[in-house]
């Protein structure tokens, strides 16, 4: 698979399942030691990685809290002594309500901002000191292509991912000169447990039909389709790329 990440240590949040599990596997397959972090258990993800002969540990923590993020960083430093890569992937996504903006539950709105926006800040704040010390770091934030589409039905999610895009630019400037780059991935609709359980099978099938029509590439996106972009942004080769958001959505958004 290659050894681009040999000797590198990566933290991936939201690694219990879905995209986070895939990014963990792909980083490990290219040599990284991976800290799989989630509010839930990552034992299954870590088990898969170890069974393949890769280095991985699980860290349970809530990215909304300073204590949770400090705990994840401490687990990384205890296990591997440094942090080169942080993939801010954890988010409130699976199970969120899809409805008109007037119907959004206020508590869900607040939780969305807390996990998806504050979580990126808290986790970045916790990981950056180790990166600064080493003079090297790659931060990849997971946003979404819905921020460019005016996608109706989940205004709180769209707003939170727009904030991730905005934070990516601002953080890239604040960290300029420290050897740390900050970029984002904006994926299109991707087949994961979260999207499969979004609604009834009929509603999901209709949604997927619309998505396919909107894409230039006429195939639904799988988690593997996103990993190449994340790994590039997380790699040494991307040293001159910072403050960017890369859209990987089968050509729904162009330009
Ligand atoms: N699947 C898609 O179509 C799609 C498209 C665009 C962007 N995204 C984004 O990609 C990422 C992963 O998506 P997914 O489909 O795998 O979703 P998912 O809901 O399956 O995964 C999210 C993970 O984050 C974890 N998490 C939630 N709250 C947390 C917290 N407070 N602290 C730590 N971990 C927490 C969950 O336990 C879960 O494992 C998310 O940021 C999502 O917004 C997904």
Coordinates of C-alpha atoms in Angstrom, one line a residue, residues 23-253:
X23 CA -9.6 7.0 7.2
X24 CA -7.9 5.2 10.1
X25 CA -7.5 2.0 8.1
X26 CA -6.0 3.8 5.1
X27 CA -3.6 5.9 7.2
X28 CA -2.4 2.8 9.0
X29 CA -2.1 0.9 5.8
X30 CA 0.4 3.5 4.6
X31 CA 2.5 3.2 7.8
X32 CA 0.9 5.6 10.3
X33 CA 0.4 4.7 14.0
X34 CA -3.3 5.6 14.5
X35 CA -5.2 6.8 17.5
X36 CA -8.9 5.9 16.8
X37 CA -10.9 8.3 18.9
X38 CA -14.7 8.5 19.5
X39 CA -17.3 9.2 22.1
X40 CA -18.2 5.5 21.6
X41 CA -15.9 2.5 21.6
X42 CA -13.3 2.1 18.8
X43 CA -12.3 -1.4 19.9
X44 CA -13.7 -2.9 16.7
X45 CA -11.9 -0.4 14.4
X46 CA -8.7 -0.9 16.3
X47 CA -9.2 -4.7 16.2
X48 CA -9.4 -4.6 12.4
X49 CA -6.3 -2.5 12.1
X50 CA -4.3 -4.7 14.5
X51 CA -5.5 -7.8 12.7
X52 CA -4.0 -6.4 9.5
X53 CA -0.7 -5.9 11.4
X54 CA -1.0 -2.1 11.8
X55 CA -0.3 0.1 14.9
X56 CA -3.4 1.4 16.5
X57 CA -4.9 2.3 19.9
X58 CA -8.4 3.4 20.9
X59 CA -9.1 6.5 22.8
X60 CA -12.6 7.2 24.1
X61 CA -13.5 10.9 24.5
X62 CA -16.1 13.5 23.8
X63 CA -14.7 16.2 21.4
X64 CA -17.2 18.7 22.9
X65 CA -15.1 18.9 26.1
X66 CA -11.6 20.1 26.9
X67 CA -11.2 17.1 29.1
X68 CA -12.3 14.7 26.4
X69 CA -9.9 16.2 23.8
X70 CA -7.0 16.4 26.3
X71 CA -7.6 12.7 27.1
X72 CA -7.4 11.8 23.4
X73 CA -4.2 13.7 23.0
X74 CA -2.7 12.2 26.2
X75 CA -3.5 8.7 24.8
X76 CA -1.7 9.5 21.6
X77 CA 1.4 10.9 23.4
X78 CA 1.4 7.9 25.8
X79 CA 1.2 5.4 23.0
X80 CA 3.3 7.0 20.3
X81 CA 5.1 10.1 21.7
X82 CA 3.9 12.6 19.2
X83 CA 1.1 13.8 16.9
X84 CA 1.7 14.5 13.2
X85 CA -1.8 14.3 11.8
X86 CA -5.2 15.2 13.2
X87 CA -8.4 14.3 11.2
X88 CA -11.3 16.2 12.7
X89 CA -14.0 13.8 11.4
X90 CA -16.3 13.4 14.5
X91 CA -19.7 15.0 14.0
X92 CA -23.3 14.8 14.8
X93 CA -24.5 13.4 11.5
X94 CA -26.0 9.9 11.7
X95 CA -29.5 10.1 13.2
X96 CA -30.0 13.9 12.9
X97 CA -33.5 15.1 12.1
X98 CA -34.3 16.1 8.5
X99 CA -36.9 18.8 8.5
X100 CA -37.7 22.3 7.6
X101 CA -35.7 25.0 9.4
X102 CA -38.6 26.1 11.5
X103 CA -39.1 22.6 12.9
X104 CA -35.5 22.0 14.1
X105 CA -35.4 21.2 17.8
X106 CA -33.5 23.8 19.7
X107 CA -31.6 21.3 21.8
X108 CA -30.5 19.5 18.6
X109 CA -29.4 22.8 17.1
X110 CA -27.2 23.4 20.2
X111 CA -25.8 19.9 20.2
X112 CA -24.9 20.3 16.5
X113 CA -22.9 23.4 17.1
X114 CA -21.3 21.9 20.2
X115 CA -20.1 18.7 18.5
X116 CA -19.4 19.9 14.9
X117 CA -18.0 23.4 15.6
X118 CA -16.8 23.5 19.2
X119 CA -15.5 20.0 18.8
X120 CA -13.1 21.0 16.0
X121 CA -11.9 23.9 18.1
X122 CA -11.4 21.9 21.2
X123 CA -9.6 19.0 19.5
X124 CA -7.4 21.3 17.5
X125 CA -6.5 23.3 20.6
X126 CA -5.6 20.1 22.4
X127 CA -3.4 18.7 19.6
X128 CA -1.6 21.8 18.4
X129 CA 0.9 22.1 21.3
X130 CA 2.6 18.8 20.4
X131 CA 2.6 19.8 16.7
X132 CA 4.1 23.2 17.4
X133 CA 6.8 21.6 19.5
X134 CA 7.7 19.3 16.6
X135 CA 7.4 22.1 14.0
X136 CA 5.2 19.9 11.9
X137 CA 1.5 19.1 11.6
X138 CA -1.3 18.3 9.2
X139 CA -4.9 19.0 10.3
X140 CA -7.7 17.9 8.0
X141 CA -11.3 19.0 8.9
X142 CA -14.2 17.1 7.5
X143 CA -16.8 19.6 6.2
X144 CA -19.5 18.7 3.5
X145 CA -20.4 19.8 0.0
X146 CA -23.8 20.8 1.3
X147 CA -22.3 24.1 2.3
X148 CA -22.0 25.1 -1.4
X149 CA -25.4 23.8 -2.4
X150 CA -28.0 25.6 -0.3
X151 CA -29.2 22.1 0.6
X152 CA -32.5 22.3 2.4
X153 CA -33.7 20.0 5.2
X154 CA -31.0 20.3 7.9
X155 CA -30.1 23.9 8.4
X156 CA -28.2 23.2 11.6
X157 CA -26.0 20.7 10.0
X158 CA -25.3 23.0 6.9
X159 CA -24.5 25.9 9.3
X160 CA -22.1 23.7 11.3
X161 CA -20.2 22.5 8.3
X162 CA -20.0 26.0 6.9
X163 CA -18.4 27.0 10.2
X164 CA -15.9 24.1 9.7
X165 CA -15.0 25.6 6.3
X166 CA -14.6 29.1 7.8
X167 CA -12.5 27.8 10.7
X168 CA -10.2 26.0 8.3
X169 CA -9.2 29.2 6.6
X170 CA -8.8 31.2 9.9
X171 CA -6.8 28.4 11.6
X172 CA -4.5 28.0 8.6
X173 CA -3.6 31.7 9.0
X174 CA -3.2 31.5 12.8
X175 CA -0.9 28.5 12.4
X176 CA 1.1 29.8 9.5
X177 CA 4.8 29.6 10.1
X178 CA 4.5 26.8 12.6
X179 CA 4.9 24.0 10.1
X180 CA 1.2 23.1 10.6
X181 CA -1.2 23.1 7.7
X182 CA -5.0 23.2 8.0
X183 CA -7.3 22.0 5.2
X184 CA -10.7 20.6 4.8
X185 CA -12.5 17.9 2.8
X186 CA -16.0 18.6 1.6
X187 CA -17.5 15.2 0.7
X188 CA -20.7 14.6 -1.2
X189 CA -23.2 12.1 0.0
X190 CA -21.3 9.0 0.8
X191 CA -22.6 5.5 1.6
X192 CA -22.1 4.9 5.3
X193 CA -24.2 3.5 8.2
X194 CA -25.2 7.1 8.9
X195 CA -26.6 7.7 5.4
X196 CA -28.2 4.3 5.1
X197 CA -30.2 4.9 8.3
X198 CA -31.1 8.5 7.4
X199 CA -34.8 7.6 6.7
X200 CA -37.0 4.8 5.4
X201 CA -35.5 2.7 2.5
X202 CA -37.9 4.3 0.1
X203 CA -36.9 7.8 1.0
X204 CA -33.2 7.0 1.0
X205 CA -33.6 5.4 -2.5
X206 CA -35.3 8.5 -3.8
X207 CA -32.6 10.7 -2.3
X208 CA -29.9 8.6 -3.8
X209 CA -31.6 8.8 -7.2
X210 CA -31.5 12.6 -7.0
X211 CA -27.9 12.6 -5.9
X212 CA -26.8 10.4 -8.8
X213 CA -28.5 12.7 -11.2
X214 CA -26.6 15.7 -9.7
X215 CA -23.2 14.0 -9.9
X216 CA -21.1 14.0 -13.1
X217 CA -19.7 10.6 -12.1
X218 CA -22.7 8.3 -12.2
X219 CA -21.8 6.1 -9.2
X220 CA -22.6 6.7 -5.5
X221 CA -19.6 7.6 -3.4
X222 CA -18.1 5.0 -1.1
X223 CA -15.9 5.8 1.9
X224 CA -12.8 4.5 0.0
X225 CA -13.4 7.3 -2.6
X226 CA -12.7 10.0 0.0
X227 CA -9.6 8.5 1.6
X228 CA -7.2 9.5 -1.2
X229 CA -7.9 13.2 -0.7
X230 CA -7.7 13.0 3.1
X231 CA -4.4 11.1 2.9
X232 CA -3.0 13.7 0.4
X233 CA -3.9 16.6 2.6
X234 CA -2.4 14.7 5.6
X235 CA 0.8 13.9 3.8
X236 CA 4.2 15.6 3.7
X237 CA 3.6 16.3 0.0
X238 CA 0.8 18.8 0.8
X239 CA 3.1 21.2 2.7
X240 CA 2.3 24.1 0.4
X241 CA -1.5 23.5 0.6
X242 CA -3.2 25.2 3.5
X243 CA -6.5 26.9 4.1
X244 CA -8.1 24.9 1.3
X245 CA -11.3 22.9 1.1
X246 CA -11.2 20.0 -1.4
X247 CA -14.6 18.9 -2.6
X248 CA -14.9 15.2 -3.4
X249 CA -18.4 14.6 -4.6
X250 CA -18.4 13.0 -8.0
X251 CA -18.5 16.4 -9.7
X252 CA -21.7 17.8 -8.2
X253 CA -20.0 21.1 -7.4

